[in-house]
Tab-separated table of C-alpha atoms in Angstrom:
chain	number	residue	atom	x	y	z
C	1	MET	CA	7.871	-25.647	-15.440
C	2	GLN	CA	7.750	-25.963	-19.250
C	3	MET	CA	5.006	-23.324	-19.461
C	4	ASN	CA	7.099	-20.905	-17.391
C	5	ALA	CA	10.068	-21.390	-19.741
C	6	ILE	CA	7.882	-20.767	-22.779
C	7	ARG	CA	6.434	-17.645	-21.156
C	8	GLU	CA	9.924	-16.277	-20.460
C	9	ILE	CA	10.972	-16.886	-24.072
C	10	PHE	CA	7.925	-15.024	-25.384
C	11	MET	CA	8.543	-12.206	-22.899
C	12	LEU	CA	12.138	-11.876	-24.068
C	13	LEU	CA	11.081	-11.828	-27.720
C	14	ALA	CA	8.405	-9.250	-26.944
C	15	TYR	CA	10.949	-7.144	-25.092
C	16	LEU	CA	13.359	-7.168	-28.056
C	17	LEU	CA	10.614	-6.412	-30.588
C	18	VAL	CA	9.215	-3.544	-28.557
C	19	TYR	CA	12.686	-2.202	-27.854
C	20	PHE	CA	13.762	-2.053	-31.511
C	21	HIS	CA	10.362	-0.745	-32.614
C	22	TYR	CA	10.198	2.131	-30.201
C	23	THR	CA	13.836	3.099	-30.070
C	24	CYS	CA	13.587	3.697	-33.811
C	25	GLY	CA	10.408	5.739	-33.529
C	26	GLU	CA	10.083	7.280	-30.046
C	27	GLU	CA	12.405	9.173	-27.737
C	28	SER	CA	13.159	7.985	-24.231
C	29	ILE	CA	12.190	10.197	-21.315
C	30	GLY	CA	15.517	9.486	-19.592
C	31	GLU	CA	16.125	13.140	-20.392
C	32	GLY	CA	13.685	15.986	-20.726
C	33	LYS	CA	12.029	16.752	-24.070
C	34	ASN	CA	14.606	19.425	-24.763
C	35	GLY	CA	17.546	17.180	-23.857
C	36	LYS	CA	17.897	18.576	-20.343
C	37	SER	CA	18.678	16.222	-17.474
C	38	GLY	CA	15.785	17.451	-15.334
C	39	ARG	CA	12.476	16.020	-16.506
C	40	LYS	CA	9.191	17.853	-16.117
C	41	ILE	CA	6.898	15.487	-14.210
C	42	LEU	CA	3.284	15.862	-13.076
C	43	VAL	CA	2.291	13.781	-10.044
C	44	PHE	CA	-1.296	13.111	-8.974
C	45	GLY	CA	-0.979	12.564	-5.219
C	46	GLY	CA	2.663	12.838	-4.182
C	47	ASN	CA	1.881	13.833	-0.607
C	48	GLY	CA	1.078	10.441	0.886
C	49	PHE	CA	2.908	7.280	1.772
C	50	ILE	CA	4.107	5.964	-1.609
C	51	GLY	CA	3.869	9.225	-3.513
C	52	SER	CA	6.068	11.231	-1.164
C	53	GLU	CA	8.803	8.588	-1.329
C	54	ALA	CA	8.727	8.582	-5.136
C	55	VAL	CA	8.648	12.384	-5.369
C	56	ARG	CA	11.546	12.732	-2.937
C	57	ARG	CA	13.704	10.415	-5.030
C	58	LEU	CA	12.833	12.227	-8.272
C	59	LEU	CA	13.571	15.598	-6.686
C	60	ASP	CA	16.970	14.289	-5.604
C	61	LYS	CA	17.659	13.409	-9.246
C	62	GLY	CA	16.954	16.983	-10.320
C	63	ASP	CA	13.516	16.490	-11.854
C	64	GLU	CA	11.002	19.346	-11.882
C	65	ILE	CA	7.905	18.144	-10.036
C	66	THR	CA	4.359	19.497	-10.031
C	67	ILE	CA	1.952	17.783	-7.621
C	68	VAL	CA	-1.839	17.704	-7.678
C	69	ASN	CA	-3.760	16.681	-4.546
C	70	ARG	CA	-6.304	17.836	-1.971
C	71	GLY	CA	-3.707	19.685	0.085
C	72	ASN	CA	-3.373	17.180	2.916
C	73	TRP	CA	0.048	16.232	4.280
C	74	TYR	CA	0.956	12.965	5.997
C	75	PHE	CA	3.729	12.371	8.514
C	76	ASP	CA	6.479	14.859	7.537
C	77	SER	CA	5.714	15.188	3.821
C	78	ASP	CA	5.036	18.910	4.343
C	79	GLU	CA	8.755	19.221	5.214
C	80	ARG	CA	10.196	16.608	2.829
C	81	ILE	CA	8.124	17.476	-0.250
C	82	LYS	CA	6.126	20.703	-0.066
C	83	PRO	CA	9.004	23.244	-0.107
C	84	PHE	CA	10.802	21.594	-3.038
C	85	VAL	CA	8.164	21.009	-5.723
C	86	LYS	CA	7.861	23.431	-8.644
C	87	GLU	CA	4.077	23.785	-8.378
C	88	HIS	CA	1.350	22.482	-6.061
C	89	PHE	CA	-2.167	22.460	-7.499
C	90	ILE	CA	-4.838	21.822	-4.867
C	91	CYS	CA	-7.638	19.908	-6.512
C	92	ASP	CA	-10.481	17.566	-5.563
C	93	ARG	CA	-10.474	14.935	-8.288
C	94	ASP	CA	-13.986	13.853	-7.386
C	95	MET	CA	-15.099	17.128	-8.989
C	96	ARG	CA	-14.767	18.282	-12.606
C	97	MET	CA	-11.058	18.791	-13.242
C	98	LYS	CA	-11.601	21.483	-15.862
C	99	THR	CA	-13.216	23.680	-13.234
C	100	GLU	CA	-11.409	22.455	-10.100
C	101	CYS	CA	-7.896	22.199	-11.572
C	102	LYS	CA	-7.741	25.024	-14.085
C	103	GLU	CA	-3.979	25.396	-13.647
C	104	ILE	CA	-3.397	22.042	-15.367
C	105	LEU	CA	-5.150	23.251	-18.535
C	106	THR	CA	-2.313	25.670	-19.319
C	107	SER	CA	0.618	23.974	-17.578
C	108	GLY	CA	2.277	22.773	-20.775
C	109	TYR	CA	3.934	19.502	-21.740
C	110	TYR	CA	5.069	16.861	-19.222
C	111	ASP	CA	7.783	14.311	-19.879
C	112	ALA	CA	5.919	11.989	-17.516
C	113	VAL	CA	2.782	11.814	-15.403
C	114	ILE	CA	2.719	9.592	-12.308
C	115	ASP	CA	-0.769	8.841	-11.018
C	116	PHE	CA	-1.174	7.637	-7.429
C	117	SER	CA	-4.723	8.869	-6.914
C	118	SER	CA	-7.021	7.719	-9.740
C	119	TYR	CA	-9.473	5.268	-8.179
C	120	ASN	CA	-12.110	5.102	-10.911
C	121	ALA	CA	-12.412	5.355	-14.674
C	122	ARG	CA	-14.171	8.734	-14.555
C	123	GLN	CA	-11.207	10.372	-12.818
C	124	LEU	CA	-8.769	8.951	-15.329
C	125	LYS	CA	-10.885	9.819	-18.363
C	126	GLN	CA	-10.823	13.461	-17.280
C	127	VAL	CA	-7.032	13.383	-17.168
C	128	VAL	CA	-6.841	11.770	-20.605
C	129	GLU	CA	-9.128	14.447	-22.019
C	130	ILE	CA	-7.039	17.283	-20.558
C	131	LEU	CA	-3.550	15.896	-21.179
C	132	HIS	CA	-4.074	13.750	-24.289
C	133	ASP	CA	-1.345	15.473	-26.366
C	134	ARG	CA	0.868	16.740	-23.533
C	135	VAL	CA	2.323	13.567	-21.994
C	136	GLY	CA	5.497	11.644	-22.786
C	137	LEU	CA	4.633	8.657	-20.562
C	138	TYR	CA	1.804	7.969	-18.110
C	139	VAL	CA	2.750	5.785	-15.127
C	140	TYR	CA	-0.327	4.471	-13.351
C	141	ILE	CA	0.034	3.019	-9.857
C	142	SER	CA	-2.277	0.029	-9.897
C	143	THR	CA	-2.754	-2.861	-7.483
C	144	ASP	CA	-2.702	-6.632	-7.116
C	145	SER	CA	-6.394	-6.332	-6.191
C	146	ILE	CA	-7.288	-6.221	-9.887
C	147	TYR	CA	-6.819	-9.997	-10.081
C	148	GLU	CA	-9.769	-10.350	-7.661
C	149	VAL	CA	-12.183	-9.443	-10.480
C	150	CYS	CA	-10.519	-11.655	-13.075
C	151	GLU	CA	-10.797	-15.310	-14.012
C	152	LYS	CA	-7.503	-16.741	-12.828
C	153	THR	CA	-7.246	-20.300	-14.123
C	154	HIS	CA	-4.347	-21.589	-12.023
C	155	SER	CA	-3.300	-21.682	-8.354
C	156	GLY	CA	0.200	-20.263	-8.758
C	157	PRO	CA	1.352	-16.652	-8.300
C	158	SER	CA	-0.568	-14.167	-10.436
C	159	VAL	CA	1.039	-13.205	-13.737
C	160	GLU	CA	0.123	-10.101	-15.674
C	161	GLU	CA	-1.770	-12.113	-18.274
C	162	ASP	CA	-4.216	-13.290	-15.575
C	163	ALA	CA	-5.905	-9.870	-15.672
C	164	VAL	CA	-8.811	-10.964	-17.853
C	165	ARG	CA	-12.360	-10.257	-16.771
C	166	PRO	CA	-14.930	-13.097	-16.915
C	167	LYS	CA	-16.797	-13.360	-20.217
C	168	ASN	CA	-20.023	-14.027	-18.332
C	169	MET	CA	-21.635	-10.641	-17.640
C	170	LYS	CA	-23.499	-11.914	-14.585
C	171	LYS	CA	-20.209	-13.008	-13.066
C	172	ARG	CA	-18.655	-9.656	-13.937
C	173	LEU	CA	-21.417	-7.747	-12.184
C	174	GLN	CA	-21.183	-9.993	-9.164
C	175	LEU	CA	-17.423	-9.364	-8.858
C	176	LYS	CA	-17.989	-5.643	-9.361
C	177	ARG	CA	-20.410	-5.589	-6.421
C	178	GLU	CA	-18.123	-7.692	-4.209
C	179	GLU	CA	-14.817	-6.058	-5.171
C	180	GLY	CA	-15.626	-2.456	-6.081
C	181	TYR	CA	-12.114	-1.133	-5.470
C	182	ALA	CA	-10.524	-3.845	-7.636
C	183	HIS	CA	-13.101	-3.320	-10.397
C	184	ASP	CA	-12.438	0.422	-10.502
C	185	LYS	CA	-8.644	0.094	-10.524
C	186	LEU	CA	-8.763	-2.385	-13.410
C	187	ALA	CA	-11.167	-0.050	-15.202
C	188	CYS	CA	-8.498	2.661	-14.944
C	189	GLU	CA	-5.980	0.368	-16.629
C	190	GLU	CA	-8.544	-0.319	-19.358
C	191	VAL	CA	-9.009	3.419	-19.954
C	192	LEU	CA	-5.272	3.803	-20.529
C	193	GLU	CA	-5.181	0.837	-22.885
C	194	GLU	CA	-8.111	2.141	-24.935
C	195	GLN	CA	-6.739	5.670	-25.265
C	196	ARG	CA	-3.407	4.248	-26.412
C	197	LYS	CA	-5.154	2.265	-29.152
C	198	SER	CA	-6.641	5.582	-30.293
C	199	SER	CA	-3.153	7.070	-30.800
C	200	GLY	CA	-2.955	8.348	-27.241
C	201	PHE	CA	0.101	8.612	-25.016
C	202	PRO	CA	2.113	5.538	-23.914
C	203	TYR	CA	1.545	4.182	-20.432
C	204	VAL	CA	2.793	1.663	-17.864
C	205	ALA	CA	0.621	0.194	-15.092
C	206	LEU	CA	2.643	-0.881	-12.067
C	207	ARG	CA	0.690	-3.451	-10.061
C	208	LEU	CA	1.695	-3.170	-6.425
C	209	PRO	CA	0.671	-5.437	-3.556
C	210	ASP	CA	0.188	-3.949	-0.073
C	211	VAL	CA	3.017	-1.486	0.498
C	212	ILE	CA	4.870	-1.381	3.799
C	213	GLY	CA	7.503	1.011	5.060
C	214	PRO	CA	8.139	4.126	7.136
C	215	ARG	CA	5.374	6.753	7.045
C	216	ASP	CA	2.635	4.224	6.237
C	217	ASN	CA	-0.528	6.235	6.867
C	218	SER	CA	-2.751	3.151	6.894
C	219	PHE	CA	-1.247	2.330	10.353
C	220	ARG	CA	-1.647	-1.404	9.742
C	221	PHE	CA	1.939	-2.501	10.283
C	222	TRP	CA	2.413	-0.035	13.153
C	223	THR	CA	-0.733	-1.329	14.874
C	224	TYR	CA	0.497	-4.915	14.715
C	225	GLN	CA	3.940	-3.848	15.928
C	226	LEU	CA	2.562	-2.115	19.020
C	227	TRP	CA	0.118	-4.948	19.692
C	228	ILE	CA	2.888	-7.543	19.566
C	229	ARG	CA	5.044	-5.364	21.811
C	230	ILE	CA	2.477	-5.135	24.631
C	231	HIS	CA	0.155	-8.125	24.076
C	232	LYS	CA	1.391	-10.162	27.035
C	233	ASP	CA	1.136	-7.227	29.432
C	234	ILE	CA	-2.446	-6.447	28.439
C	235	LYS	CA	-3.338	-10.158	28.360
C	236	HIS	CA	-4.805	-9.791	24.879
C	237	PRO	CA	-3.278	-12.185	22.303
C	238	VAL	CA	-2.701	-11.021	18.751
C	239	HIS	CA	-5.485	-11.993	16.331
C	240	MET	CA	-4.553	-14.559	13.699
C	241	PRO	CA	-7.796	-15.907	12.176
C	242	ASN	CA	-7.790	-19.531	11.012
C	243	SER	CA	-9.432	-18.505	7.742
C	244	VAL	CA	-6.515	-16.315	6.604
C	245	SER	CA	-3.478	-17.209	8.735
C	246	ASP	CA	-1.932	-19.399	6.013
C	247	THR	CA	-3.179	-17.495	2.950
C	248	LYS	CA	-0.229	-16.498	0.795
C	249	PHE	CA	0.180	-12.919	-0.394
C	250	SER	CA	2.796	-10.424	-1.567
C	251	LEU	CA	4.161	-7.221	-0.071
C	252	ILE	CA	6.500	-4.493	-1.302
C	253	HIS	CA	8.637	-1.948	0.539
C	254	VAL	CA	7.880	1.691	-0.233
C	255	GLU	CA	11.481	2.336	-1.302
C	256	ASP	CA	11.231	-0.471	-3.842
C	257	ALA	CA	7.926	0.909	-5.127
C	258	ALA	CA	9.610	4.276	-5.707
C	259	LYS	CA	12.585	2.586	-7.395
C	260	ALA	CA	10.232	0.709	-9.719
C	261	ILE	CA	8.778	4.037	-10.876
C	262	GLU	CA	12.287	5.362	-11.480
C	263	LYS	CA	13.149	2.244	-13.456
C	264	VAL	CA	10.095	2.626	-15.694
C	265	LEU	CA	11.031	6.238	-16.439
C	266	ASP	CA	14.679	5.380	-17.105
C	267	VAL	CA	14.261	2.201	-19.180
C	268	GLY	CA	11.992	3.951	-21.630
C	269	PRO	CA	9.877	2.659	-24.553
C	270	ALA	CA	10.856	-0.993	-24.115
C	271	VAL	CA	8.457	-1.275	-21.178
C	272	HIS	CA	5.659	0.958	-22.446
C	273	ASN	CA	2.004	-0.020	-22.917
C	274	GLN	CA	1.827	-2.903	-20.505
C	275	ALA	CA	1.282	-3.847	-16.867
C	276	ILE	CA	4.104	-5.050	-14.603
C	277	ASN	CA	3.911	-6.787	-11.210
C	278	VAL	CA	6.455	-5.713	-8.570
C	279	ALA	CA	6.879	-7.179	-5.075
C	280	PHE	CA	9.315	-8.783	-2.628
C	281	ASP	CA	10.803	-12.072	-3.785
C	282	GLU	CA	9.375	-13.659	-0.631
C	283	HIS	CA	5.752	-14.709	-0.337
C	284	PHE	CA	4.049	-14.089	2.988
C	285	THR	CA	1.328	-15.421	5.238
C	286	LEU	CA	-0.124	-13.571	8.215
C	287	LYS	CA	1.495	-16.196	10.425
C	288	LYS	CA	4.931	-15.607	8.898
C	289	LEU	CA	4.579	-11.819	8.972
C	290	LEU	CA	3.613	-11.616	12.639
C	291	ARG	CA	6.164	-14.183	13.709
C	292	ASP	CA	8.957	-12.366	11.839
C	293	MET	CA	7.935	-9.112	13.511
C	294	ALA	CA	7.979	-10.736	16.947
C	295	ASP	CA	11.386	-12.295	16.304
C	296	LYS	CA	12.844	-8.962	15.180
C	297	MET	CA	11.551	-7.335	18.381
C	298	ASN	CA	12.919	-10.208	20.499
C	299	ILE	CA	9.434	-11.199	21.658
C	300	ASP	CA	9.473	-14.869	22.628
C	301	GLN	CA	6.481	-17.142	22.201
C	302	LEU	CA	4.039	-14.864	20.432
C	303	GLU	CA	0.547	-15.613	21.717
C	304	PHE	CA	-2.392	-15.477	19.365
C	305	ILE	CA	-6.108	-16.139	19.160
C	306	SER	CA	-7.413	-17.791	16.017
C	307	GLN	CA	-11.172	-18.180	16.472
C	308	ASP	CA	-12.538	-16.548	13.345
C	309	GLU	CA	-15.742	-14.989	14.618
C	310	GLU	CA	-13.892	-13.110	17.372
C	311	THR	CA	-10.946	-11.818	15.369
C	312	TRP	CA	-10.012	-9.265	12.724
C	313	TYR	CA	-7.009	-8.795	10.460
C	314	SER	CA	-5.318	-6.237	8.211
C	315	TYR	CA	-3.340	-8.660	6.048
C	316	PRO	CA	-3.956	-10.198	3.570
C	317	THR	CA	-6.227	-7.952	1.514
C	318	VAL	CA	-6.409	-10.261	-1.515
C	319	THR	CA	-7.502	-13.865	-2.031
C	320	LYS	CA	-5.921	-14.729	-5.396
C	321	GLY	CA	-2.449	-15.295	-3.994
C	322	PRO	CA	0.971	-13.622	-4.385
C	323	LEU	CA	2.471	-11.972	-7.453
C	324	ASP	CA	4.831	-13.379	-10.048
C	325	THR	CA	7.548	-10.761	-10.703
C	326	SER	CA	9.499	-12.524	-13.458
C	327	LYS	CA	8.395	-9.906	-15.994
C	328	ALA	CA	9.764	-7.093	-13.819
C	329	LYS	CA	13.047	-8.973	-13.407
C	330	LEU	CA	13.379	-9.283	-17.167
C	331	LEU	CA	12.254	-5.808	-18.230
C	332	LEU	CA	13.304	-3.679	-15.262
C	333	GLY	CA	16.154	-5.695	-13.777
C	334	TRP	CA	13.964	-5.949	-10.670
C	335	GLU	CA	15.951	-6.621	-7.479
C	336	PRO	CA	13.878	-5.796	-4.392
C	337	MET	CA	15.517	-5.292	-1.010
C	338	THR	CA	15.773	-8.275	1.290
C	339	TRP	CA	12.953	-8.931	3.723
C	340	GLU	CA	15.480	-8.829	6.592
C	341	ARG	CA	16.529	-5.296	5.712
C	342	ALA	CA	12.962	-4.151	5.078
C	343	LEU	CA	11.712	-5.523	8.384
C	344	TYR	CA	14.500	-3.813	10.284
C	345	SER	CA	13.729	-0.455	8.652
C	346	LEU	CA	10.061	-0.690	9.646
C	347	ILE	CA	10.600	-1.783	13.239
C	348	PHE	CA	13.273	0.882	13.735
C	349	PHE	CA	11.166	3.693	12.244
C	350	PHE	CA	7.944	2.965	14.120
C	351	GLU	CA	9.758	2.459	17.430
C	352	GLY	CA	11.215	5.927	16.990
C	353	ALA	CA	7.857	7.346	15.910
C	354	MET	CA	6.420	6.417	19.320
C	355	THR	CA	8.195	9.437	20.827
C	356	ASP	CA	9.086	11.626	17.832
C	357	ALA	CA	7.340	14.990	18.258
C	358	ARG	CA	7.042	15.358	14.458
C	359	PHE	CA	4.636	12.433	14.363
C	360	LEU	CA	2.349	13.445	17.251
C	361	ARG	CA	-0.757	13.535	15.037
C	362	GLU	CA	-0.113	10.065	13.617
C	363	ARG	CA	0.754	8.617	17.044
C	364	GLU	CA	-2.447	10.079	18.440
C	365	VAL	CA	-4.511	8.325	15.774
C	366	LEU	CA	-2.648	5.048	16.333
C	367	LEU	CA	-3.070	5.045	20.112
C	368	ALA	CA	-6.721	6.063	19.975
C	369	ASP	CA	-7.436	3.197	17.595
C	370	VAL	CA	-5.425	0.640	19.598
C	371	PHE	CA	-7.199	1.569	22.833
C	372	GLU	CA	-10.621	1.571	21.212
C	373	ASN	CA	-10.325	-1.641	19.204
C	374	ILE	CA	-7.656	-3.822	20.821
C	375	ILE	CA	-7.090	-3.133	24.502
C	376	PRO	CA	-9.872	-4.231	26.898
C	377	GLU	CA	-11.171	-1.252	28.877
C	378	GLU	CA	-10.293	-2.833	32.218
C	379	LEU	CA	-6.644	-2.982	31.072
C	380	TYR	CA	-6.314	0.640	29.928
C	381	GLU	CA	-4.308	1.584	33.005
C	382	THR	CA	-2.026	-1.428	32.630
C	383	ALA	CA	-1.425	-0.572	28.984
C	384	LEU	CA	-0.637	3.065	29.759
C	385	LYS	CA	1.858	2.048	32.424
C	386	LYS	CA	3.514	-0.330	29.980
C	387	LEU	CA	3.760	2.344	27.295
C	388	VAL	CA	5.364	4.807	29.708
C	389	SER	CA	7.771	2.179	31.040
C	390	MET	CA	8.874	1.262	27.506
C	391	TYR	CA	9.030	4.677	25.860
C	392	GLY	CA	9.016	7.238	28.684
C	393	LYS	CA	6.530	10.030	29.261
C	394	ASP	CA	7.107	11.449	25.773
C	395	VAL	CA	4.958	8.692	24.300
C	396	LEU	CA	1.811	10.387	25.637
C	397	GLU	CA	2.994	13.998	25.597
C	398	GLY	CA	0.345	16.092	23.838
C	399	VAL	CA	-1.743	13.055	22.867
C	400	ALA	CA	-5.507	13.624	22.909
C	401	MET	CA	-7.500	10.436	23.513
C	402	ASP	CA	-11.035	9.938	24.774
C	403	MET	CA	-10.792	6.481	26.339
C	404	GLY	CA	-13.773	6.580	28.652
C	405	PHE	CA	-11.917	7.356	31.874
C	406	ASP	CA	-13.797	9.127	34.646
C	407	GLY	CA	-10.418	10.579	35.536
C	408	THR	CA	-6.798	10.199	34.568
C	409	PRO	CA	-5.505	6.829	35.815
C	410	GLU	CA	-2.786	6.984	38.413
C	411	ILE	CA	0.445	6.002	36.753
C	412	GLU	CA	4.039	6.999	37.292
C	413	GLY	CA	4.772	10.514	36.168
C	414	GLU	CA	2.388	13.258	35.178
C	415	ILE	CA	0.377	12.195	32.139
C	416	HIS	CA	-2.134	14.582	30.615
C	417	LEU	CA	-4.942	12.924	28.642
C	418	GLN	CA	-7.173	15.322	26.737
C	419	ASN	CA	-10.559	14.515	25.257
C	420	SER	CA	-10.926	14.717	21.510
C	421	SER	CA	-14.038	14.086	19.463
C	422	SER	CA	-12.281	14.357	16.135
C	423	VAL	CA	-9.242	12.139	16.505
C	424	HIS	CA	-10.871	9.112	14.901
C	425	ASP	CA	-12.110	11.177	11.975
C	426	GLN	CA	-8.471	11.801	11.032
C	427	LYS	CA	-7.769	8.173	10.175
C	428	SER	CA	-6.542	7.867	6.617
C	429	ALA	CA	-7.568	4.228	6.184
C	430	GLU	CA	-9.594	1.433	7.696
C	431	THR	CA	-7.290	-0.671	9.886
C	432	GLY	CA	-8.988	-4.013	10.108
C	433	THR	CA	-11.244	-6.514	8.403
C	434	LYS	CA	-13.507	-8.860	10.343
C	435	ALA	CA	-12.547	-12.473	9.857
C	436	GLN	CA	-15.030	-14.733	8.094
C	437	SER	CA	-15.709	-18.007	9.831
C	438	PRO	CA	-15.883	-21.103	7.578
C	439	ALA	CA	-19.135	-23.041	7.856
C	440	ASP	CA	-17.360	-26.193	8.960
C	441	ASN	CA	-15.454	-24.372	11.689
C	442	GLU	CA	-18.277	-23.016	13.842
C	443	ASP	CA	-17.334	-24.985	16.946
C	444	VAL	CA	-13.634	-24.232	16.936
C	445	GLU	CA	-12.316	-23.612	20.441
C	446	GLU	CA	-10.312	-20.503	21.225
C	447	ILE	CA	-6.626	-21.183	20.757
C	448	VAL	CA	-3.857	-19.299	22.530
C	449	ALA	CA	-0.498	-20.777	21.622
C	450	ASP	CA	2.964	-20.185	20.219
C	451	VAL	CA	3.119	-19.434	16.507
C	452	ASP	CA	3.804	-22.640	14.613
C	453	SER	CA	6.761	-23.188	12.313
C	454	ASP	CA	6.946	-21.730	8.820
C	455	SER	CA	6.457	-25.201	7.372
C	456	GLU	CA	2.790	-24.997	8.340
C	457	ALA	CA	2.277	-21.982	6.091
C	458	GLU	CA	1.984	-23.964	2.861
C	459	LEU	CA	-1.779	-24.305	2.447
C	460	VAL	CA	-3.668	-21.449	0.844
C	461	SER	CA	-7.063	-20.730	2.394
C	462	GLU	CA	-9.959	-20.463	-0.053
C	463	ASN	CA	-12.353	-19.139	2.551
C	464	SER	CA	-10.865	-15.705	3.158
C	465	LYS	CA	-12.888	-12.648	2.199
C	466	THR	CA	-11.566	-9.155	2.735
C	467	THR	CA	-11.712	-5.610	1.498
C	468	LYS	CA	-8.723	-3.902	-0.027
C	469	ILE	CA	-7.395	-1.199	2.268
C	470	HIS	CA	-5.986	1.859	0.604
C	471	SER	CA	-5.078	5.406	1.549
C	472	ASP	CA	-7.063	8.433	0.495
C	473	GLU	CA	-3.997	9.586	-1.417
C	474	LEU	CA	-1.046	7.195	-1.729
């Protein structure tokens, strides 16, 4: 408790020092460089889940947006974003940017750059080389995964200062091999820090946990929602592995993630050149998350299976625990939406997406994955009948799924199932991680029971091992 108080005092002093230093020497980007209200902003990504939400909000504020991505569009971002941006540069950042993205070389000065799609140091170094004297502020969208490759010396929520790599090089290499995504994202932060020390542009690294919300193209939340909805009818309990069911982690709603970016741009130099954690105030466990979802959908007595070697999971994706957001509260006035409101927005959106013609492609991917990986083949017909009874025939209208039927199962109404060899190739992210069974738990019997009370979610498992799941372009 005393250490937390001391940390807050130092943070406040640092805030005041940085504020007075930079407000005397640097201009805020609250307005454009020429004093205009509309800022000129370059966005790497901007077409995916988090990026499209942030871009939409900045467009609504009158900012001039240029986006750089591979040209893919997710959910309805081609309608919400594409027609309204100033420029759209199609570029594969795995290639040389000077040859692949020539438009950026002569695109002028940007009040801010927001980077959703740098996943390794090489990609970011190319940007630094091209834009080194043409950026007012660089906002890098980082991740809570970076703490996985650091030496955290306490068991509490991760604070920004915990992002210190091990001094032992052997340990560093081991973590790099085990947590490649986390290693690369932290390396990107290190590139920004080093270029700033060499008189480069100011930056902010926003460390986000797993992001949830409408238009999530990882399909993780939506998969769990549909599974919970039909699990009793298909006689296939929801997976809740013993090894991770009580592991604590953080989440953030996509609207809050976009608001955090806005806050960083608006607050100005007082928050520059540092990393900031942002997340819900609540900490989660898989048990709490799934139970809350079931309660919101009025599903009584959620049934689950917890035998590790037979189960998989999508949350959590980190093992070092939840995030401490006290720094964001101090510097950004961080006030995330309530979990109750966030949960309602997700359930409502994905229920509607089950029949919304605009989301046919995404629904097709979801259903193909659910039938392939969750529903036993002998229960395909039962599951289809349940889907039609819940959502009507529109739920399968136009959906192409190869589910191994010799013929279309006889269910009420005329349902057309088309074969498709490419539907699974369209997935934007891996949807599950195989549970790891602890050595002392090999003989655990299969458990199918009601979810226990929240009071049982206090212990943090040290045996979980998972891979961070991320979109191709956030």
